[in-house]
Amino acid sequence: MGKHGKAVKDGGRMVRDDSESLRKGAVKKNPAKPKEKPTAKIIKTESTVEFVVPLKLQQLALNIFKDTFPEVLASDTLQTLLQEVKGRLYDRDFDQAFGRKDYLEAYSVRWSPSRALCYQSILVDLQQHLVEVFPACRSGEPSGARGLNAICFGGGAAEVVAFGAFLRFLRDSTQKQTPHDTGLKLEALTITDAVSETDPSKENISSTHQEIDLVLVDSADWKDVSSKLGSGLTVTPTLSKYANASAREANSALIEVGSLNSTFIMENALEMDRRRLLALIGGKTTLITLLFTLNELYTASISKTTKFLLNLTSSAEPGTLLLVVDSPGSYSETTVGPVGETETPKKYPMKWLLEHALLGTEAPRGQEATIPLWEKVVSDDSRWFRIHETLRYPIAIENMRYQLHLYRRL
């Protein structure tokens, strides 16, 4: 195991929690079935998804964090800050963990980079289902098509970079380039030379119109951090004085100015009533995300979180997508009780609570069942995102295991 994590054959892919496949290095592919409209894809734990985000792009995304917060990464106090944040997170004291600017910056350089790469890979993997809210996901869609409205409850540093990198992926995928980075060596790859001399996206850096309107909503004050990272997406990196002519020619920002508009709203989602949610998302089909957020909300209050989801349902336009990503298995269980000394606490899985709120259509005997308001599009109880060994970052970042659920408003 090296400084940057275990070498894995499936680096940069989203891999299911399949021990047999991981042990043998096998990749199972589901046969492609042409469909005019994406249908429900309920994925079982023994299958895998194979989709590689180019390693150059993953490195560029990591470089956004490195170049935005160089002083934080080089600080002698970083490890102390990380231990303090980690301790507060372990105690589930989120107000303290995210209550200071230096804590937010430390969290951003340590845990947000791997999440940003993971979230980007999720968006890439789900792009066939995102076409209805973001036509640019469809291959060959003309420029100037309707942009994406995305609202991230609990959103912060990782979401900004993830959506920016996803936008870059979509732009690059419309150009003629090799689909995989077979044999690519990144030992010397930095933001100064990550774009090759023949990178077609360099030619069209100002001509694309694929835009994303990104709204981040969180009770912690991520405004400064998200603003700095958002600016970093559109800033051309400063090259070393030793950079050669080809590196200088290829040097460009991750995305062009104006292609992604990021707005931060400091507000507790559990305190937002239906009128507030209508003002935020009403009248337009939207991608709504709860990325490693829903379980925290349930831990705070099951009743308030259920009310929030019901208000979200009544506020969302048909066609709106809800993407939920969180820790898998017992890591996302909410304990209730005990009411008395002799009673055993009850544990409720996050997924069960979520689907009870969104999909519960059972009615009392003698009454008609209610019409379902959401349909399940994709569901997976356990996936892995693995950091490729050749990616470079000043401090260690780890692989991620998570569950994923995507729903469409009917």
Coordinates of C-alpha atoms in Angstrom, one line a residue:
M1 CA 0.0 0.0 0.0
G2 CA 1.4 3.3 -1.0
K3 CA 0.9 6.8 0.2
H4 CA -2.2 7.4 -1.9
G5 CA -4.0 4.2 -1.1
K6 CA -4.2 0.6 -2.2
A7 CA -3.5 -0.2 -5.8
V8 CA -6.7 -1.5 -7.3
K9 CA -7.5 -2.8 -10.7
D10 CA -10.9 -1.1 -10.7
G11 CA -9.5 2.3 -9.9
G12 CA -11.8 5.3 -10.6
R13 CA -14.8 3.0 -11.2
M14 CA -18.0 2.6 -9.2
V15 CA -17.9 -1.0 -8.1
R16 CA -20.6 -3.0 -6.4
D17 CA -19.9 -4.6 -3.0
D18 CA -19.1 -8.0 -4.6
S19 CA -16.3 -9.7 -2.8
E20 CA -15.9 -12.4 -5.4
S21 CA -15.5 -9.8 -8.2
L22 CA -13.1 -7.7 -6.1
R23 CA -11.0 -10.8 -5.3
K24 CA -10.7 -12.0 -8.8
G25 CA -10.6 -8.5 -10.4
A26 CA -13.5 -9.5 -12.6
V27 CA -16.0 -7.1 -14.0
K28 CA -19.5 -8.2 -14.8
K29 CA -21.3 -6.4 -17.6
N30 CA -25.0 -6.2 -17.9
P31 CA -26.0 -6.7 -21.6
A32 CA -27.1 -3.4 -23.2
K33 CA -30.8 -3.2 -23.9
P34 CA -31.9 -0.4 -26.2
K35 CA -34.8 1.5 -24.7
E36 CA -36.5 4.7 -25.8
K37 CA -37.1 5.8 -22.2
P38 CA -35.0 4.8 -19.2
T39 CA -36.9 2.4 -17.0
A40 CA -36.5 1.3 -13.4
K41 CA -33.1 -0.2 -12.8
I42 CA -33.1 -2.0 -9.4
I43 CA -29.5 -3.2 -9.1
K44 CA -28.6 -6.2 -7.0
T45 CA -25.4 -6.4 -4.9
E46 CA -23.7 -9.1 -7.0
S47 CA -23.6 -7.0 -10.2
T48 CA -21.1 -4.3 -11.1
V49 CA -21.0 -1.0 -13.0
E50 CA -18.1 -0.4 -15.3
F51 CA -17.6 3.3 -16.2
V52 CA -14.3 5.0 -16.1
V53 CA -14.0 8.7 -15.7
P54 CA -10.8 9.7 -17.5
L55 CA -7.9 9.8 -15.0
K56 CA -6.8 13.2 -16.4
L57 CA -10.1 14.6 -15.4
Q58 CA -10.0 13.1 -12.0
Q59 CA -6.6 14.6 -11.4
L60 CA -7.8 18.0 -12.6
A61 CA -10.6 17.8 -10.1
L62 CA -8.2 17.0 -7.3
N63 CA -6.0 19.8 -8.3
I64 CA -8.9 22.3 -7.8
F65 CA -8.7 21.5 -4.0
K66 CA -4.9 21.5 -4.0
D67 CA -4.6 24.9 -5.8
T68 CA -7.5 26.5 -3.9
F69 CA -6.2 25.7 -0.4
P70 CA -2.4 25.4 -0.7
E71 CA -1.8 27.1 2.7
V72 CA -4.3 24.8 4.4
L73 CA -2.6 21.7 3.0
A74 CA 0.8 23.0 4.0
S75 CA -0.2 24.2 7.5
D76 CA 1.5 22.6 10.5
T77 CA -1.9 22.7 12.3
L78 CA -3.8 20.7 9.7
Q79 CA -3.4 17.3 11.4
T80 CA -4.6 18.8 14.7
L81 CA -7.6 20.4 13.1
L82 CA -8.5 17.1 11.3
Q83 CA -8.4 15.2 14.6
E84 CA -10.6 17.8 16.2
V85 CA -13.1 17.7 13.4
K86 CA -13.0 13.9 13.3
G87 CA -13.7 13.7 17.0
R88 CA -16.7 16.0 16.7
L89 CA -18.1 14.0 13.8
Y90 CA -17.7 10.8 15.8
D91 CA -19.7 12.4 18.6
R92 CA -22.2 13.5 15.9
D93 CA -21.8 17.0 17.0
F94 CA -22.2 18.5 13.6
D95 CA -22.7 22.1 14.8
Q96 CA -19.2 22.1 16.3
A97 CA -17.6 20.1 13.5
F98 CA -18.8 22.6 10.9
G99 CA -19.0 25.7 13.1
R100 CA -15.6 27.2 12.4
K101 CA -14.0 28.4 9.2
D102 CA -10.7 26.5 9.8
Y103 CA -12.7 23.3 10.4
L104 CA -14.6 23.8 7.2
E105 CA -11.4 24.3 5.2
A106 CA -9.7 21.3 6.9
Y107 CA -12.7 19.1 6.1
S108 CA -12.7 20.4 2.5
V109 CA -9.1 19.4 1.8
R110 CA -9.3 16.1 3.6
W111 CA -12.7 14.5 3.0
S112 CA -14.2 16.5 0.2
P113 CA -11.8 15.5 -2.6
S114 CA -12.7 11.8 -2.6
R115 CA -16.3 12.6 -2.3
A116 CA -16.1 15.0 -5.3
L117 CA -14.6 12.3 -7.4
C118 CA -17.2 9.8 -6.2
Y119 CA -20.1 12.2 -6.9
Q120 CA -18.8 13.0 -10.3
S121 CA -18.6 9.3 -11.1
I122 CA -22.2 8.9 -9.9
L123 CA -23.4 11.7 -12.2
V124 CA -21.5 10.2 -15.1
D125 CA -23.0 6.7 -14.4
L126 CA -26.5 8.1 -14.1
Q127 CA -26.4 10.5 -17.1
Q128 CA -28.9 8.4 -19.2
H129 CA -31.5 9.1 -16.4
L130 CA -30.5 12.8 -16.2
V131 CA -31.5 13.6 -19.8
E132 CA -35.0 14.8 -18.8
V133 CA -33.6 17.5 -16.5
F134 CA -30.3 18.1 -18.4
P135 CA -30.6 17.5 -22.1
A136 CA -26.8 18.0 -22.5
C137 CA -26.4 14.5 -21.1
R138 CA -27.8 13.2 -24.4
S139 CA -25.1 12.6 -27.0
G140 CA -25.3 15.0 -29.9
E141 CA -27.6 17.5 -28.1
P142 CA -27.1 20.9 -29.7
S143 CA -25.4 23.6 -27.7
G144 CA -27.8 26.1 -26.1
A145 CA -30.1 23.4 -24.8
R146 CA -31.9 23.9 -21.5
G147 CA -29.4 23.8 -18.6
L148 CA -29.5 21.9 -15.3
N149 CA -31.2 23.2 -12.2
A150 CA -29.6 21.4 -9.2
I151 CA -30.4 21.8 -5.5
C152 CA -28.1 20.1 -3.1
F153 CA -29.4 19.9 0.5
G154 CA -26.4 19.5 2.7
G155 CA -24.2 20.6 -0.2
G156 CA -20.8 22.2 0.2
A157 CA -17.3 21.8 -1.2
A158 CA -17.6 18.4 -2.8
E159 CA -20.7 19.2 -4.8
V160 CA -19.2 22.3 -6.4
V161 CA -16.2 20.5 -7.8
A162 CA -18.2 17.4 -8.7
F163 CA -20.7 19.3 -10.8
G164 CA -18.0 21.3 -12.4
A165 CA -16.0 18.2 -13.3
F166 CA -19.2 16.5 -14.6
L167 CA -19.8 19.5 -16.9
R168 CA -16.2 19.1 -18.2
F169 CA -16.8 15.4 -18.8
L170 CA -19.9 16.1 -20.8
R171 CA -18.1 18.7 -22.9
D172 CA -15.1 16.4 -23.5
S173 CA -17.3 13.4 -24.3
T174 CA -18.8 15.3 -27.3
Q175 CA -15.3 15.5 -28.8
K176 CA -13.4 12.7 -30.5
Q177 CA -11.2 11.1 -27.9
T178 CA -10.2 7.6 -26.7
P179 CA -12.8 6.3 -24.2
H180 CA -10.4 4.9 -21.7
D181 CA -7.0 5.8 -20.2
T182 CA -5.4 2.5 -20.9
G183 CA -1.7 2.6 -20.0
L184 CA -1.9 6.2 -19.0
K185 CA 0.8 7.2 -16.5
L186 CA 0.1 10.1 -14.1
E187 CA 3.2 10.1 -12.0
A188 CA 4.1 13.6 -13.4
L189 CA 0.6 14.8 -14.2
T190 CA -0.3 18.1 -12.7
I191 CA -2.8 20.8 -13.5
T192 CA -0.1 22.4 -15.6
D193 CA 0.0 19.6 -18.1
A194 CA -3.1 17.6 -17.5
V195 CA -4.6 18.8 -20.8
S196 CA -2.8 17.2 -23.7
E197 CA -1.6 19.0 -26.7
T198 CA -4.3 17.5 -28.8
D199 CA -7.1 17.9 -26.3
P200 CA -10.1 18.9 -28.5
S201 CA -11.9 20.7 -25.6
K202 CA -9.1 23.3 -25.6
E203 CA -10.4 24.5 -29.0
N204 CA -13.9 25.0 -27.7
I205 CA -13.3 26.4 -24.2
S206 CA -15.5 29.4 -24.9
S207 CA -18.0 28.0 -27.3
T208 CA -20.0 25.5 -25.2
H209 CA -23.3 26.5 -23.6
Q210 CA -23.9 23.6 -21.2
E211 CA -24.8 25.4 -18.0
I212 CA -25.6 24.3 -14.5
D213 CA -27.4 26.4 -11.9
L214 CA -26.3 24.9 -8.6
V215 CA -27.9 25.8 -5.3
L216 CA -26.3 24.6 -2.1
V217 CA -28.3 24.5 1.1
D218 CA -26.8 23.8 4.5
S219 CA -27.0 24.9 8.1
A220 CA -23.2 25.3 8.2
D221 CA -21.6 28.3 6.5
W222 CA -20.0 26.9 3.4
K223 CA -20.3 30.2 1.5
D224 CA -16.6 31.1 1.5
V225 CA -15.3 27.6 0.8
S226 CA -17.8 27.0 -2.0
S227 CA -17.1 30.4 -3.5
K228 CA -13.4 29.8 -3.6
L229 CA -13.7 26.4 -5.1
G230 CA -16.3 27.7 -7.7
S231 CA -13.8 30.4 -8.7
G232 CA -11.0 27.7 -8.9
L233 CA -13.1 25.9 -11.6
T234 CA -12.8 28.8 -14.0
V235 CA -9.3 30.1 -13.2
T236 CA -6.5 29.2 -15.6
P237 CA -3.8 27.6 -13.4
T238 CA -0.5 29.4 -13.0
L239 CA 2.3 27.5 -14.7
S240 CA 5.7 26.8 -13.5
K241 CA 8.4 29.0 -15.1
Y242 CA 9.9 25.7 -16.4
A243 CA 6.7 24.7 -18.3
N244 CA 7.4 24.0 -21.9
A245 CA 5.6 25.5 -24.9
S246 CA 3.1 22.6 -25.3
A247 CA 2.1 22.8 -21.6
R248 CA 1.5 26.5 -21.9
E249 CA -0.5 26.0 -25.1
A250 CA -2.7 23.4 -23.5
N251 CA -3.2 25.2 -20.2
S252 CA -6.8 26.1 -19.5
A253 CA -9.4 26.3 -16.8
L254 CA -11.5 23.2 -15.9
I255 CA -14.7 24.9 -17.2
E256 CA -15.4 28.3 -18.8
V257 CA -16.7 31.3 -16.8
G258 CA -20.5 31.4 -16.7
S259 CA -21.0 27.7 -17.4
L260 CA -21.7 26.9 -13.7
N261 CA -23.4 29.3 -11.4
S262 CA -23.2 28.3 -7.7
T263 CA -25.3 29.9 -5.0
F264 CA -25.1 29.1 -1.3
I265 CA -28.0 29.4 1.1
M266 CA -27.3 29.0 4.8
E267 CA -30.5 27.4 6.1
N268 CA -31.5 24.2 8.0
A269 CA -33.5 22.0 5.7
L270 CA -35.6 20.7 8.6
E271 CA -36.9 24.2 9.2
M272 CA -37.9 24.8 5.6
D273 CA -41.7 24.7 5.2
R274 CA -43.6 23.9 2.0
R275 CA -43.9 27.6 1.1
R276 CA -40.1 28.0 1.3
L277 CA -39.5 24.9 -0.7
L278 CA -41.9 26.0 -3.3
A279 CA -40.1 29.2 -3.7
L280 CA -36.8 27.3 -4.1
I281 CA -37.7 24.5 -6.5
G282 CA -41.3 25.1 -7.6
G283 CA -42.1 25.6 -11.3
K284 CA -39.1 23.8 -12.8
T285 CA -37.9 20.2 -13.2
T286 CA -34.9 19.9 -11.0
L287 CA -32.2 17.5 -9.8
I288 CA -32.4 17.4 -6.0
T289 CA -29.6 15.7 -4.1
L290 CA -29.1 14.5 -0.5
L291 CA -25.5 13.4 -0.6
F292 CA -24.4 12.0 2.8
T293 CA -27.1 14.2 4.4
L294 CA -30.3 12.2 4.8
N295 CA -29.1 9.9 7.6
E296 CA -28.0 13.0 9.5
L297 CA -31.4 14.5 9.1
Y298 CA -33.1 11.3 10.3
T299 CA -30.7 11.2 13.3
A300 CA -31.8 14.7 14.2
S301 CA -35.5 14.0 13.9
I302 CA -37.4 11.3 12.0
S303 CA -40.7 13.2 12.2
K304 CA -39.1 16.5 10.9
T305 CA -37.3 14.7 8.1
T306 CA -40.4 12.8 7.1
K307 CA -42.3 16.2 7.0
F308 CA -39.4 17.7 4.9
L309 CA -39.6 14.8 2.4
L310 CA -43.4 15.2 2.1
N311 CA -43.1 19.0 1.6
L312 CA -40.4 18.3 -1.0
T313 CA -42.8 15.9 -2.8
S314 CA -45.6 18.4 -2.9
S315 CA -43.2 21.2 -4.1
A316 CA -41.5 19.2 -6.9
E317 CA -42.6 19.3 -10.5
P318 CA -43.2 16.1 -12.4
G319 CA -40.0 14.9 -13.9
T320 CA -37.9 16.1 -11.0
L321 CA -35.2 13.7 -9.9
L322 CA -34.2 13.0 -6.3
L323 CA -30.7 11.5 -5.7
V324 CA -29.9 10.1 -2.3
V325 CA -26.4 8.9 -1.5
D326 CA -25.3 7.8 2.0
S327 CA -23.4 5.4 4.1
P328 CA -24.4 1.7 3.5
G329 CA -26.0 -0.8 5.9
S330 CA -25.9 -0.3 9.6
Y331 CA -24.0 3.0 9.2
S332 CA -27.3 4.5 8.1
E333 CA -29.7 3.2 10.8
T334 CA -31.6 5.5 13.1
T335 CA -32.3 4.3 16.7
V336 CA -35.5 5.2 18.4
G337 CA -36.2 4.5 22.1
P338 CA -36.3 2.9 24.5
V339 CA -39.5 4.3 25.8
G340 CA -39.3 2.3 29.1
E341 CA -36.5 0.6 31.0
T342 CA -37.6 -2.9 29.7
E343 CA -38.1 -2.0 26.1
T344 CA -35.5 -2.5 23.4
P345 CA -34.5 0.4 21.1
K346 CA -35.8 0.0 17.6
K347 CA -33.5 0.6 14.6
Y348 CA -34.8 1.8 11.3
P349 CA -32.7 1.6 8.1
M350 CA -32.5 5.0 6.3
K351 CA -33.7 3.4 3.1
W352 CA -36.9 2.0 4.7
L353 CA -37.7 5.4 6.2
L354 CA -37.0 7.1 2.9
E355 CA -39.2 4.8 0.8
H356 CA -42.0 4.8 3.5
A357 CA -42.2 8.5 2.9
L358 CA -41.8 8.6 -0.8
L359 CA -43.3 5.3 -2.0
G360 CA -45.7 4.2 0.8
T361 CA -49.0 3.6 -0.9
E362 CA -50.7 1.2 1.5
A363 CA -54.1 2.4 2.7
P364 CA -56.3 1.3 5.6
R365 CA -58.6 -1.7 4.9
G366 CA -61.6 -0.5 3.0
Q367 CA -59.9 2.5 1.5
E368 CA -58.4 2.9 -1.9
A369 CA -54.6 3.1 -2.1
T370 CA -53.1 6.5 -2.8
I371 CA -51.6 7.2 -6.2
P372 CA -47.8 6.9 -6.0
L373 CA -46.0 10.2 -6.4
W374 CA -42.4 8.9 -7.0
E375 CA -41.0 6.0 -9.0
K376 CA -37.8 4.3 -8.2
V377 CA -35.3 4.5 -11.1
V378 CA -32.1 3.2 -9.6
S379 CA -31.4 1.6 -6.3
D380 CA -28.2 0.0 -4.9
D381 CA -27.6 -0.9 -1.3
S382 CA -23.8 -1.0 -1.6
R383 CA -21.2 0.4 -4.0
W384 CA -17.5 1.2 -3.9
F385 CA -15.7 4.1 -5.4
R386 CA -12.0 3.4 -5.5
I387 CA -9.2 6.0 -5.8
H388 CA -6.8 5.0 -8.6
E389 CA -3.2 4.5 -7.3
T390 CA -1.8 6.9 -9.9
L391 CA -3.8 9.9 -8.8
R392 CA -1.7 12.4 -6.8
Y393 CA -2.8 14.6 -3.9
P394 CA -0.7 16.1 -1.0
I395 CA -2.4 14.0 1.7
A396 CA -4.0 10.5 1.7
I397 CA -7.6 10.1 0.6
E398 CA -9.5 6.9 0.8
N399 CA -12.0 4.7 -1.1
M400 CA -15.7 5.2 -0.4
R401 CA -18.5 2.7 0.1
Y402 CA -22.1 4.0 -0.2
Q403 CA -25.7 3.3 -1.0
L404 CA -27.5 5.0 -3.9
H405 CA -31.1 5.6 -4.7
L406 CA -32.6 7.7 -7.5
Y407 CA -36.3 8.6 -7.7
R408 CA -38.4 10.4 -10.3
R409 CA -41.4 12.6 -9.4
L410 CA -44.5 11.4 -11.2

